[in-house]
mmCIF file of C-alpha atoms in Angstrom:
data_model
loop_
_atom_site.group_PDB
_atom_site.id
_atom_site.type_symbol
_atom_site.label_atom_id
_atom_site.label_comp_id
_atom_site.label_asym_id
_atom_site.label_seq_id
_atom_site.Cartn_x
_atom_site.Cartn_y
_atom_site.Cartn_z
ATOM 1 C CA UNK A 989 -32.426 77.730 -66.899
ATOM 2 C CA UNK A 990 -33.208 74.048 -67.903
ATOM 3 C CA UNK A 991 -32.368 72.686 -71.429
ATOM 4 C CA UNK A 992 -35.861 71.144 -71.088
ATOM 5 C CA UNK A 993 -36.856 74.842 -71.130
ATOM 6 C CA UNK A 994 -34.533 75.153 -73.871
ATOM 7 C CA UNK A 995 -35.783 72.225 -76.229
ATOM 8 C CA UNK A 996 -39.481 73.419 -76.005
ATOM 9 C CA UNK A 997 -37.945 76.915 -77.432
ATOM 10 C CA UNK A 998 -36.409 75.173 -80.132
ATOM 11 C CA UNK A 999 -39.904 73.411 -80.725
ATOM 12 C CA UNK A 1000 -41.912 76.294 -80.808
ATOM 13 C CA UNK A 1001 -39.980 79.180 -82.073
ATOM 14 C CA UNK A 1002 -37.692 77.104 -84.614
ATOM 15 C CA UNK A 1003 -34.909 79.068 -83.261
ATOM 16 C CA UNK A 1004 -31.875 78.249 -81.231
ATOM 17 C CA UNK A 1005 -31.869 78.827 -78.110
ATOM 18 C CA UNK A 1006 -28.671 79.328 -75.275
ATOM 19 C CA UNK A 1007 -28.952 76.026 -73.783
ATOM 20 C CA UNK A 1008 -28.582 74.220 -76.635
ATOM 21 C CA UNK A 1009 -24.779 73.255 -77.694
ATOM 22 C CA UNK A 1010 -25.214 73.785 -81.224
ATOM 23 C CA UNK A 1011 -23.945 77.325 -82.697
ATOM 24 C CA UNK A 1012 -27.133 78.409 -85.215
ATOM 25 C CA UNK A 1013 -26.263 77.875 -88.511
ATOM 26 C CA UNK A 1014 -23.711 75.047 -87.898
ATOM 27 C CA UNK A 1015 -24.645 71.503 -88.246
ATOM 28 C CA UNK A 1016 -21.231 70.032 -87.675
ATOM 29 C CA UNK A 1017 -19.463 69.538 -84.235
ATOM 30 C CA UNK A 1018 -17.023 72.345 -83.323
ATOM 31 C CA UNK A 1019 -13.439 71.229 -83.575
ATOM 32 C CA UNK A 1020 -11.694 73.280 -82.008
ATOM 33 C CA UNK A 1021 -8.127 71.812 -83.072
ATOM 34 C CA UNK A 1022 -4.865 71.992 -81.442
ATOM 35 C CA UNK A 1023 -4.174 73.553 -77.878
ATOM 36 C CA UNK A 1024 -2.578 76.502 -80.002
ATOM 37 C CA UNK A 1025 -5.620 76.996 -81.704
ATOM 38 C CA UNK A 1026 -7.492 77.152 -78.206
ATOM 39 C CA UNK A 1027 -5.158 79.859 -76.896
ATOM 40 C CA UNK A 1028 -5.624 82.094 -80.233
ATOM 41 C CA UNK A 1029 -9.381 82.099 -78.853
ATOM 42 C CA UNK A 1030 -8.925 82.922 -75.486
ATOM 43 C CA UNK A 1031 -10.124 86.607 -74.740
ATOM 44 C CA UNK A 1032 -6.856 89.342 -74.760
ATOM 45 C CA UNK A 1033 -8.367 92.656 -73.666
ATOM 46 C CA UNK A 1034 -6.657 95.515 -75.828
ATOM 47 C CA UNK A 1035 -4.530 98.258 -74.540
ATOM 48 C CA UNK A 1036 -7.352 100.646 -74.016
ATOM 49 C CA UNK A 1037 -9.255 97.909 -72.256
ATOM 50 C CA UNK A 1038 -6.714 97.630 -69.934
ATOM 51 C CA UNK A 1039 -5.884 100.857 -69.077
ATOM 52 C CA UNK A 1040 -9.560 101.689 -68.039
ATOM 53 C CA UNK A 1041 -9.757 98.524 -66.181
ATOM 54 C CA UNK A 1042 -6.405 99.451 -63.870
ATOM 55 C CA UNK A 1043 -7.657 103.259 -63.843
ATOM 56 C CA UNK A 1044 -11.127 102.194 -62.216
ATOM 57 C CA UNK A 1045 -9.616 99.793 -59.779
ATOM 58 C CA UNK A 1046 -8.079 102.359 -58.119
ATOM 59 C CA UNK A 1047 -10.782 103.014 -55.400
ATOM 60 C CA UNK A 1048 -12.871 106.141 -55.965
ATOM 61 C CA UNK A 1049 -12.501 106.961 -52.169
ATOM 62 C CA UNK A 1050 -9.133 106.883 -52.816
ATOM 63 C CA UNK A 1051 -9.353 109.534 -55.198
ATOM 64 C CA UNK A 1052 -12.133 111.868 -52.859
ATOM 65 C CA UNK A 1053 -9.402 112.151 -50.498
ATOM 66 C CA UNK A 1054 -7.015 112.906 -52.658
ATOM 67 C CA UNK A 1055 -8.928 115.640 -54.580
ATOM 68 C CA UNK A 1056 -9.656 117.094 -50.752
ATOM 69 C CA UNK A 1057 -6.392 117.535 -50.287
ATOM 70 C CA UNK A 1058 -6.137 119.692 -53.333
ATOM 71 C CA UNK A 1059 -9.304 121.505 -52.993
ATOM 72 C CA UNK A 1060 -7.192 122.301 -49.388
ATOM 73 C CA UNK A 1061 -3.590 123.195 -50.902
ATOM 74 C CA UNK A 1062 -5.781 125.780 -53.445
ATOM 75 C CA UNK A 1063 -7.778 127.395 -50.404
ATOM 76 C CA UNK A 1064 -4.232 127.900 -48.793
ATOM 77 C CA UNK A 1065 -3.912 130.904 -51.266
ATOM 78 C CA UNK A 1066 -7.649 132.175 -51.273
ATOM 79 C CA UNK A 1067 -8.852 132.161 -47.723
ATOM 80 C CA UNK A 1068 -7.659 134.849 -45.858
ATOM 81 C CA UNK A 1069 -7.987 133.114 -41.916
ATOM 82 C CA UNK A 1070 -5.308 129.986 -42.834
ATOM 83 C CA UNK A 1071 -6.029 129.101 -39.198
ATOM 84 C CA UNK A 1072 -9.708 127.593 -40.624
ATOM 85 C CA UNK A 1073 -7.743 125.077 -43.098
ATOM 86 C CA UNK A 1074 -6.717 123.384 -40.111
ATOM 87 C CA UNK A 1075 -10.496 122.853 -39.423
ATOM 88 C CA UNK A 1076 -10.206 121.260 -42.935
ATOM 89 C CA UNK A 1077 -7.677 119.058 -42.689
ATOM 90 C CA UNK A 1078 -9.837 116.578 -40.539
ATOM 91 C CA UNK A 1079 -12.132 116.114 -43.501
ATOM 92 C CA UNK A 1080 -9.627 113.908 -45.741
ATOM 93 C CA UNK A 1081 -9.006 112.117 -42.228
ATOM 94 C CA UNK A 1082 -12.640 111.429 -41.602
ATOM 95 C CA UNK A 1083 -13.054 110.255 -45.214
ATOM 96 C CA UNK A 1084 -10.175 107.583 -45.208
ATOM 97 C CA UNK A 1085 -11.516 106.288 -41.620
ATOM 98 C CA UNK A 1086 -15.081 105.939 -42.733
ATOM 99 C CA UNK A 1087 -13.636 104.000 -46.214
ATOM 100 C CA UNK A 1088 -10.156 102.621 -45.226
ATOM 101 C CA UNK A 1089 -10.262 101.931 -41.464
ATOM 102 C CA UNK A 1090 -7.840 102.622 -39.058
ATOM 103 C CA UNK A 1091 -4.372 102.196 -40.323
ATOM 104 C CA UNK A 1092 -5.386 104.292 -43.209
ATOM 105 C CA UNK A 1093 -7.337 106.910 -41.061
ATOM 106 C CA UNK A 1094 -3.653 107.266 -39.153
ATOM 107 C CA UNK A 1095 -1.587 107.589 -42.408
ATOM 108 C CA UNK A 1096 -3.770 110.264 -44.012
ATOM 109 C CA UNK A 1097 -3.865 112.471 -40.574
ATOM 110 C CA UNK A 1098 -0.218 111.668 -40.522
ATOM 111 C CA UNK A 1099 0.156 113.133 -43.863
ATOM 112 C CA UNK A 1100 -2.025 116.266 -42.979
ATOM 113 C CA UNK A 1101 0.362 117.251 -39.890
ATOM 114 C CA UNK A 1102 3.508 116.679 -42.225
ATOM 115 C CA UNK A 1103 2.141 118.961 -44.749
ATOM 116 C CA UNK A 1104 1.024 121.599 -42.562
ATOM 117 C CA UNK A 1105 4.535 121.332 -40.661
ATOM 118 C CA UNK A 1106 6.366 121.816 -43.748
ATOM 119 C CA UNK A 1107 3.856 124.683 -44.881
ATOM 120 C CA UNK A 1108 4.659 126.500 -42.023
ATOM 121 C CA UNK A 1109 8.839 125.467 -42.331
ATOM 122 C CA UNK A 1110 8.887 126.686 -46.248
ATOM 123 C CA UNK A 1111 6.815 129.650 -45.520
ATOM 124 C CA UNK A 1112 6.850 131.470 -42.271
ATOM 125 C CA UNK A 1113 4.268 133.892 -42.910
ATOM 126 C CA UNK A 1114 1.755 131.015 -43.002
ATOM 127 C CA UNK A 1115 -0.097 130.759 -39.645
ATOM 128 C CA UNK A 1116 1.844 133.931 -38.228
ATOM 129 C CA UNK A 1117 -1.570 135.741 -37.752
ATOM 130 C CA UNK A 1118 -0.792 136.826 -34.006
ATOM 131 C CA UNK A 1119 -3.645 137.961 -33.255
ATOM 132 C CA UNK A 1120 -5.301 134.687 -33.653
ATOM 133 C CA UNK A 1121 -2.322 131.916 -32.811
ATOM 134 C CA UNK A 1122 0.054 132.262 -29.462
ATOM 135 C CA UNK A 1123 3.636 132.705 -30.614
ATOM 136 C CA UNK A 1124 4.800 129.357 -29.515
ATOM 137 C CA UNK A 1125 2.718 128.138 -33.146
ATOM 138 C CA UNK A 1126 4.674 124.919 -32.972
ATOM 139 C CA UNK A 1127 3.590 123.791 -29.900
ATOM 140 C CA UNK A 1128 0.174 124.703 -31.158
ATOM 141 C CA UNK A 1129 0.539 122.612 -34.420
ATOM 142 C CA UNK A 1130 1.907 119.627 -32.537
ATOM 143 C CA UNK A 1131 -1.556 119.963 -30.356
ATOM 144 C CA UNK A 1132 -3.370 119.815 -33.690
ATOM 145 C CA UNK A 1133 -1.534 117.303 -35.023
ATOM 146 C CA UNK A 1134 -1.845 114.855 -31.636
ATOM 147 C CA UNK A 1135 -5.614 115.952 -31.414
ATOM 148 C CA UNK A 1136 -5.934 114.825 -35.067
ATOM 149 C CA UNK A 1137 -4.072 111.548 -34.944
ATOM 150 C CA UNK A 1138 -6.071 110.623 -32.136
ATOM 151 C CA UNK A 1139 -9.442 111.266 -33.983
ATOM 152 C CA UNK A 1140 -8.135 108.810 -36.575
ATOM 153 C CA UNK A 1141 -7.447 106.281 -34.510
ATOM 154 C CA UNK A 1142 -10.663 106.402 -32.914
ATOM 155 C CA UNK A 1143 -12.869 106.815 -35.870
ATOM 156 C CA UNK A 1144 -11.022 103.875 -37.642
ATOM 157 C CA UNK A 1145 -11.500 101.674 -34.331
ATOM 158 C CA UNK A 1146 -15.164 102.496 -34.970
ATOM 159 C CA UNK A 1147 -15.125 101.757 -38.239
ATOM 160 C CA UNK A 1148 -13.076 98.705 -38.118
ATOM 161 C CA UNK A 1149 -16.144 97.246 -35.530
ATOM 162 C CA UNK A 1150 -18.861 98.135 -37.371
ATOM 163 C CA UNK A 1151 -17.478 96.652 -40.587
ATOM 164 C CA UNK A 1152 -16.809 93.183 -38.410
ATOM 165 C CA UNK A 1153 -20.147 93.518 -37.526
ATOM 166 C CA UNK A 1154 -21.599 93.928 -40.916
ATOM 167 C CA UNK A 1155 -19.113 91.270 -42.338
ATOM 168 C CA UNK A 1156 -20.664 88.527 -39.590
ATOM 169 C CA UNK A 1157 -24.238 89.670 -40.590
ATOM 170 C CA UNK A 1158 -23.283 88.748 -43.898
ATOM 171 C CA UNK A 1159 -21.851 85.519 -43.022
ATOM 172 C CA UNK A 1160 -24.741 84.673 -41.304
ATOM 173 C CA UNK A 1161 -27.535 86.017 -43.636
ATOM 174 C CA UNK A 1162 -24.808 83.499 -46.742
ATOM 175 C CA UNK A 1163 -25.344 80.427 -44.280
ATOM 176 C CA UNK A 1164 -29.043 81.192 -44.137
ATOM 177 C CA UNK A 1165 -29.170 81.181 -47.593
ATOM 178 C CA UNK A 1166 -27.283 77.823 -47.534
ATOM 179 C CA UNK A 1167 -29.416 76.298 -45.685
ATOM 180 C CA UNK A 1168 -32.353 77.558 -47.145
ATOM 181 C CA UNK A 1169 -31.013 76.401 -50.696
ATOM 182 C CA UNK A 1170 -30.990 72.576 -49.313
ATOM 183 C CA UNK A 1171 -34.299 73.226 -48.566
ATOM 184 C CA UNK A 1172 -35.525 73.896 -51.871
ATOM 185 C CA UNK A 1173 -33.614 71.817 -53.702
ATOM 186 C CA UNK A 1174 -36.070 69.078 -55.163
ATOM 187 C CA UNK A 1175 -32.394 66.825 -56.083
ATOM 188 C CA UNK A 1176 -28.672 67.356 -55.592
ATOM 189 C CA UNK A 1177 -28.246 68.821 -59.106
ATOM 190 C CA UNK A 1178 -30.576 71.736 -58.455
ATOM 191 C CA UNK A 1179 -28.840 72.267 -55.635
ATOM 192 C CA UNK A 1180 -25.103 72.416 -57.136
ATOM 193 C CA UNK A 1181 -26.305 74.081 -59.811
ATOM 194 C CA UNK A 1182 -27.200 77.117 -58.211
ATOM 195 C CA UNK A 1183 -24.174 76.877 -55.988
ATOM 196 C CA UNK A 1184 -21.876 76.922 -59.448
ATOM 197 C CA UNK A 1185 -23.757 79.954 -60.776
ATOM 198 C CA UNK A 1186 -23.553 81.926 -57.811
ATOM 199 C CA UNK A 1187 -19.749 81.524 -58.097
ATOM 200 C CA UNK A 1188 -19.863 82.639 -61.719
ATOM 201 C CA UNK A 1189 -22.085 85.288 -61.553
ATOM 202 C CA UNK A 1190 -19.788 86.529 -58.729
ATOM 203 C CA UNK A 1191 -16.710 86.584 -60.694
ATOM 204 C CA UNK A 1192 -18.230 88.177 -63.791
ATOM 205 C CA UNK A 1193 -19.727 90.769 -61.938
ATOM 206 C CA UNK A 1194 -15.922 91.478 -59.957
ATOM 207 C CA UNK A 1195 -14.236 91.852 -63.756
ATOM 208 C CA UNK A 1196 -17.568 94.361 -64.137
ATOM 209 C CA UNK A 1197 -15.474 96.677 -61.392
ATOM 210 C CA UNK A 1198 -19.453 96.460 -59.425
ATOM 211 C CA UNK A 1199 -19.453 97.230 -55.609
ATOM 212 C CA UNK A 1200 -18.862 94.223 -52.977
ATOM 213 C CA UNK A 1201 -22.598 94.945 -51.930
ATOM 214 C CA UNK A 1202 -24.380 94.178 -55.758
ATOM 215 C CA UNK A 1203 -22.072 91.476 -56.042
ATOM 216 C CA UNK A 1204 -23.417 89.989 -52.537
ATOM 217 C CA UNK A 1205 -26.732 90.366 -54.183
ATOM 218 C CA UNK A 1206 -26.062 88.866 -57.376
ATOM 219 C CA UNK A 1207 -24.527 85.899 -55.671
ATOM 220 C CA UNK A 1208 -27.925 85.769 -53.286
ATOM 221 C CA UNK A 1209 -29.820 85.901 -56.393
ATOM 222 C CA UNK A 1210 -27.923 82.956 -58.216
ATOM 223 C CA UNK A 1211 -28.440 80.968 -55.184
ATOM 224 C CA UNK A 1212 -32.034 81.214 -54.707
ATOM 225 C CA UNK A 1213 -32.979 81.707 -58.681
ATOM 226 C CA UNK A 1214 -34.717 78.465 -59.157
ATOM 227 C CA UNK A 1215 -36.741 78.454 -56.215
ATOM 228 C CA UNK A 1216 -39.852 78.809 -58.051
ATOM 229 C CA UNK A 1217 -39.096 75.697 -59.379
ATOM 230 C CA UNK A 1218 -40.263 73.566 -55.849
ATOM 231 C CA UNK A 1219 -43.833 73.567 -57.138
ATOM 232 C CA UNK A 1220 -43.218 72.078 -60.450
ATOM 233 C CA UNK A 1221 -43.133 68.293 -60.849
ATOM 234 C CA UNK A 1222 -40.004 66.764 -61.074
ATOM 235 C CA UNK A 1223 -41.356 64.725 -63.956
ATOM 236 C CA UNK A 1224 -41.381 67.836 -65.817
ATOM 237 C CA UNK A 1225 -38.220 69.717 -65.161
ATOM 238 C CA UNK A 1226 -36.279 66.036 -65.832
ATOM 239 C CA UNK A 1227 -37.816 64.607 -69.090
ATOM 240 C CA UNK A 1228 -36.319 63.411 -71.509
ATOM 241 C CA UNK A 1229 -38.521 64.104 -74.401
ATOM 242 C CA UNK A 1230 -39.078 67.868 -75.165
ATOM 243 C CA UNK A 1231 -42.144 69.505 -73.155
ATOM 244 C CA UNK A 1232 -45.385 69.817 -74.302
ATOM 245 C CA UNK A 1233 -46.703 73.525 -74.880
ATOM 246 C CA UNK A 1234 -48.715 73.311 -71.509
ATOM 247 C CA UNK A 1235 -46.131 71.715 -69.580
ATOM 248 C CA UNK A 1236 -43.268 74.344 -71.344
ATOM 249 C CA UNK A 1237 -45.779 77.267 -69.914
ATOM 250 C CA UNK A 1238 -45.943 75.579 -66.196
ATOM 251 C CA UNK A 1239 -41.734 75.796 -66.042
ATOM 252 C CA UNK A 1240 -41.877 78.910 -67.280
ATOM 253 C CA UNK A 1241 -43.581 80.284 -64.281
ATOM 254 C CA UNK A 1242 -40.806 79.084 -61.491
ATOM 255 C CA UNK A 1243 -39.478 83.102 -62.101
ATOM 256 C CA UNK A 1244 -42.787 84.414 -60.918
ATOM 257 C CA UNK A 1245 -43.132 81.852 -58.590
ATOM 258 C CA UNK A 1246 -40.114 81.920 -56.760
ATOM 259 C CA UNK A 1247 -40.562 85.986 -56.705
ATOM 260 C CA UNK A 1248 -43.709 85.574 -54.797
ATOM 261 C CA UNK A 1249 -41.940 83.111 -52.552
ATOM 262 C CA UNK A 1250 -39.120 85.637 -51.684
ATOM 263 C CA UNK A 1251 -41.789 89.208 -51.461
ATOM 264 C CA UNK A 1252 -42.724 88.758 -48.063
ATOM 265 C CA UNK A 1253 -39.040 88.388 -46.498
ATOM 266 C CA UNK A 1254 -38.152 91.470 -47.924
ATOM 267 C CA UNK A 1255 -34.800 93.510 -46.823
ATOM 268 C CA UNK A 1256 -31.547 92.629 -49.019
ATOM 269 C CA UNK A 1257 -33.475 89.192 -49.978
ATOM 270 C CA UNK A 1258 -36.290 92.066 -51.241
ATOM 271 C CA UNK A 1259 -33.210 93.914 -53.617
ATOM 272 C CA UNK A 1260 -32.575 90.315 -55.089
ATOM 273 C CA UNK A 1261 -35.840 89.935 -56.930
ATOM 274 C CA UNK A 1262 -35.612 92.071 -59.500
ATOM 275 C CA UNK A 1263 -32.288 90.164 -60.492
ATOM 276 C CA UNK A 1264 -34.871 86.688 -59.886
ATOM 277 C CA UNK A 1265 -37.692 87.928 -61.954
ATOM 278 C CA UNK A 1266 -35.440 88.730 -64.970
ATOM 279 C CA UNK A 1267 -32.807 85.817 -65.394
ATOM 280 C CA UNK A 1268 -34.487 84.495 -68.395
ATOM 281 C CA UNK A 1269 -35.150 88.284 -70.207
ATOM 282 C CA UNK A 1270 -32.747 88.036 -73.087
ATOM 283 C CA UNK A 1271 -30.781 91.079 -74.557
ATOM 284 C CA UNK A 1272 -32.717 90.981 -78.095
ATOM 285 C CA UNK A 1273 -35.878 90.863 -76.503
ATOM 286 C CA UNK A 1274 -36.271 87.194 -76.869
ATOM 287 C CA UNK A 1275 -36.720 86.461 -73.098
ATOM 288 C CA UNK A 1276 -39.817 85.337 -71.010
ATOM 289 C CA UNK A 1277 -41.448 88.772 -70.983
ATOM 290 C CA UNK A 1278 -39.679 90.205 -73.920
ATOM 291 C CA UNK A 1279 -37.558 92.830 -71.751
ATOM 292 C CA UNK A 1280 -34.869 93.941 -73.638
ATOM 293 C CA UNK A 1281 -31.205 95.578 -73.105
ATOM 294 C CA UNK A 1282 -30.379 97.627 -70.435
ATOM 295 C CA UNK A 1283 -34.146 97.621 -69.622
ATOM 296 C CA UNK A 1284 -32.832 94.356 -68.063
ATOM 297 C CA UNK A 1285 -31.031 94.548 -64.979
ATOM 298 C CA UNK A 1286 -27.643 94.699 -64.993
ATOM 299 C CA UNK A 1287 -27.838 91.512 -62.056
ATOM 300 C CA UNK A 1288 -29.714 89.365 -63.645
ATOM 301 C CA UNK A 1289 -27.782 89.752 -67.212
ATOM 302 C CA UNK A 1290 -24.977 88.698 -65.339
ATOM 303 C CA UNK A 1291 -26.715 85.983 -64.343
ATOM 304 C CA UNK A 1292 -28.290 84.916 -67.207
ATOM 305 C CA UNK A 1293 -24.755 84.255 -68.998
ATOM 306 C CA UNK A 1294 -23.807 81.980 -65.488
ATOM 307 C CA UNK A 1295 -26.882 80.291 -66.046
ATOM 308 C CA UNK A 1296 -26.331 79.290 -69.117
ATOM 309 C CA UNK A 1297 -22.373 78.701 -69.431
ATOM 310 C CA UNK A 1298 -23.047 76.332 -66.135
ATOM 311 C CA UNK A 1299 -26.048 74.553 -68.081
ATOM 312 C CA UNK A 1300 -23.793 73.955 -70.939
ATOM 313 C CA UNK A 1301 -20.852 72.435 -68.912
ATOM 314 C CA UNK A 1302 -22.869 70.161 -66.759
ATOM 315 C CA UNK A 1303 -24.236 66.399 -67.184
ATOM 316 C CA UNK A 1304 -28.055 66.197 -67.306
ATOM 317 C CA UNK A 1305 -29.845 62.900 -66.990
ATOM 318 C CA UNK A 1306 -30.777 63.536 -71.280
ATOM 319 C CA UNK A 1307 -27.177 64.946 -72.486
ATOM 320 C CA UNK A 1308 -23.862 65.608 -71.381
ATOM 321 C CA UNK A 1309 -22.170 68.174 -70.952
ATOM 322 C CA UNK A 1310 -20.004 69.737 -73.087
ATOM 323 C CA UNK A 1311 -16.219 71.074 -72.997
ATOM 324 C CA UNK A 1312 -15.895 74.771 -71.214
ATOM 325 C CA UNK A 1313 -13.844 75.896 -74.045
ATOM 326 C CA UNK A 1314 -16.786 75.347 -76.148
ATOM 327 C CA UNK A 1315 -19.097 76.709 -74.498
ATOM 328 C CA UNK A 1316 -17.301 79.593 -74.118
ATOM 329 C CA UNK A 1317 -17.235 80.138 -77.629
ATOM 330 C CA UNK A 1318 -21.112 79.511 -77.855
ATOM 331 C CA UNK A 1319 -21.712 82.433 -75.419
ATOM 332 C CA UNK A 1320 -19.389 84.416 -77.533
ATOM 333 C CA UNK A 1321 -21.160 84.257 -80.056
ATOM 334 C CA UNK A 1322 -24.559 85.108 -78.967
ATOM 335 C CA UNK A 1323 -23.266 88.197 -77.437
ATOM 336 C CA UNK A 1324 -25.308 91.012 -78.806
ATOM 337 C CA UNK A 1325 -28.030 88.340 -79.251
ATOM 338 C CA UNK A 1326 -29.121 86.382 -76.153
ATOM 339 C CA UNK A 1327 -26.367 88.102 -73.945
ATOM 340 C CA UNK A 1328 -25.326 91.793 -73.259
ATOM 341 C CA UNK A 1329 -22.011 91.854 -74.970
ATOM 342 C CA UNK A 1330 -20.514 94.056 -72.051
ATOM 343 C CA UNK A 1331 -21.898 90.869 -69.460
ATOM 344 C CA UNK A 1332 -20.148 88.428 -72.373
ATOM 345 C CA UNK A 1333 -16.709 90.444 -72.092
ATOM 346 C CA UNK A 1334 -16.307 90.356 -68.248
ATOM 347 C CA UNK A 1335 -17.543 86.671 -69.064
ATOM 348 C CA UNK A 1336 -14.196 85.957 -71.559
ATOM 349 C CA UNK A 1337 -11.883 87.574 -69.311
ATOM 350 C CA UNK A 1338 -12.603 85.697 -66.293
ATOM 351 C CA UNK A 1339 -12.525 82.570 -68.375
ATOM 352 C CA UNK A 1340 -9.279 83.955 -69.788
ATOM 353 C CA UNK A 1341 -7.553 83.862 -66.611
ATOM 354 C CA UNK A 1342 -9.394 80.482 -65.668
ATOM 355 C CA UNK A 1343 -11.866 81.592 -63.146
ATOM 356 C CA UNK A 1344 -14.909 80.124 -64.216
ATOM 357 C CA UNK A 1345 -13.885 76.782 -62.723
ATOM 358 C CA UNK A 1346 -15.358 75.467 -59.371
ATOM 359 C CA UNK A 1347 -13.399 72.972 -57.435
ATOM 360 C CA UNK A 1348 -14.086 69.196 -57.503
ATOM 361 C CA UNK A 1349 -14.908 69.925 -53.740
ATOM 362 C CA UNK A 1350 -17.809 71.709 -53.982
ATOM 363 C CA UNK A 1351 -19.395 70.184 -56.452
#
């Protein structure tokens, strides 16, 4: 979003708009006073927040092997073969390999044989079917128990490869995108610009507790979301005088644009253009095609609120930018309004904990 796009809301709706740095309603700069004053406004989730936020980053395939292993300790007392548990007991094994890896695939078998041994210690009549075990049943748990340990380590290896694989296909699908982002760029602020918001957008959508794969997408969608903007002139997207209504209409279309750029690659480049196509939509409705709340995906509302907070914070060749803290408090207010106020709250706690910096590095 470009505050040149911004000014030609303000001229034809008479309404503020996000990338403006003035709250609606208040002529006067903020002052935001002393630094004690700034630290009353910074974001302090409450108790309950909290709580649900530590009880969901416990990984859910954490807790599908741990309700396996009840769902086995109950069928100890209702099946009456116990010899087919042991069948069972690979399942929680398989689980962790296919979600943890190796070392964790070696634990949780690990775990299975000590439970079984002490099932058997604590209560002989466990396993002491003789018609189906030999009576040596130690020697034929610690068979089990090596046959099981070694299908662990095996599928974990497995897994372990295939998830290096997958990590240096993403690496190299990132550094395409890299390089295809220098491409587009029409100038070097286009260019960091998307780079900033792709680290924002990234960090909001980690405090949203999303999966490592949306976030990759949201970040691929930051970085390519104003790539409809190579066939608009450069005269327009950097004026200094607010747009006329025809030339406001032309930078409007870089979203379709840039969708129709993207179509034909499809794959994971095809998942980011819903995320593309809806940036601008705003959570009252106000947006470019007047999509509204969760009608609007979830990517591109994250987005939208990088978009902006980077917009705000950044020197443009007509205005400067203006302090983080304050435009912090500008998105905090439009929550509910321009943003989706679950978006806005991830948005305050990373800022709370002073992620939504970039380093002078990269910039």
């Amino acid at each position: 979003m470009t505050d040149k796009e911004t000014d030609k809301e303000l001229k034809v709706d008479e309404a503020p708009s996000p990338g403006d740095v003035e709250v609606p309603g208040v002529t006067e700069p903020l002052d935001f006073g002393t630094d004690e004053m700034a630290e009353s406004l910074e974001y302090k989730p409450s108790f309950k927040e909290r709580f649900i936020e530590s009880f969901l980053n416990v990984n859910k395939e954490l807790w599908v092997i741990l309700s396996l292993f009840v769902l086995i300790g109950l069928m100890n007392y209702l099946v009456a073969s116990q010899r087919i548990l042991l069948g069972l007991y690979t399942l929680p094994t398989l689980f962790s390999a296919y979600y943890f890896g190796r070392k964790h695939a070696t634990l949780t078998a690990l775990l299975s044989v000590i439970m079984v041994g002490l099932l058997v210690y604590y209560n002989p009549s466990w396993l002491s079917l003789d018609e189906y075990m030999p009576s040596d049943k130690w020697r034929e748990l610690l068979a089990w128990g090596s046959i099981l340990m070694v299908t662990a380590y095996a599928m974990g290896t497995l897994y372990e490869r295939d998830k290096k694989k997958m990590e240096e296909l993403r690496q190299t699908y990132q550094g395409i995108l890299v390089i295809l982002r220098h491409f587009i760029s029409n100038d070097k602020y286009t260019e960091n610009h998307c780079y900033r918001v792709s680290i924002y957008a990234a960090k909001i959508a980690a405090y949203l507790g999303l999966s490592n794969d949306y976030i990759e997408d949201i970040r691929s969608a930051a970085l390519l979301h104003d790539i409809g903007k190579l066939e608009i002139s450069r005269n327009i997207l950097y004026k200094a005088a607010k747009l006329t209504e025809e030339e406001y209409e032309s930078v409007k279309k870089h979203v379709n644009k840039g969708a129709q750029i993207l179509q034909p690659l499809g794959g994971p480049l095809g998942r980011i253009l819903p995320i593309i196509l809806a940036h601008h939509e705003r959570h009252d409705g106000s947006g470019y095609e007047k999509v509204e709340g969760d009608k609007i995906p979830l990517g591109a509302r994250i987005l939208a609120v990088a978009d902006v907070y980077d917009s705000m914070t950044s020197d443009r060749p007509y205005r400067k930018a203006i302090p983080p803290l304050e435009a912090r408090n500008l998105i905090e207010k439009m929550a509910g309004k321009e943003f989706d106020p679950k978006v806005v709250r991830a948005f305050l706690h990373a800022f709370s904990k002073g992620e939504m910096e970039v380093p002078n590095l990269v910039l």
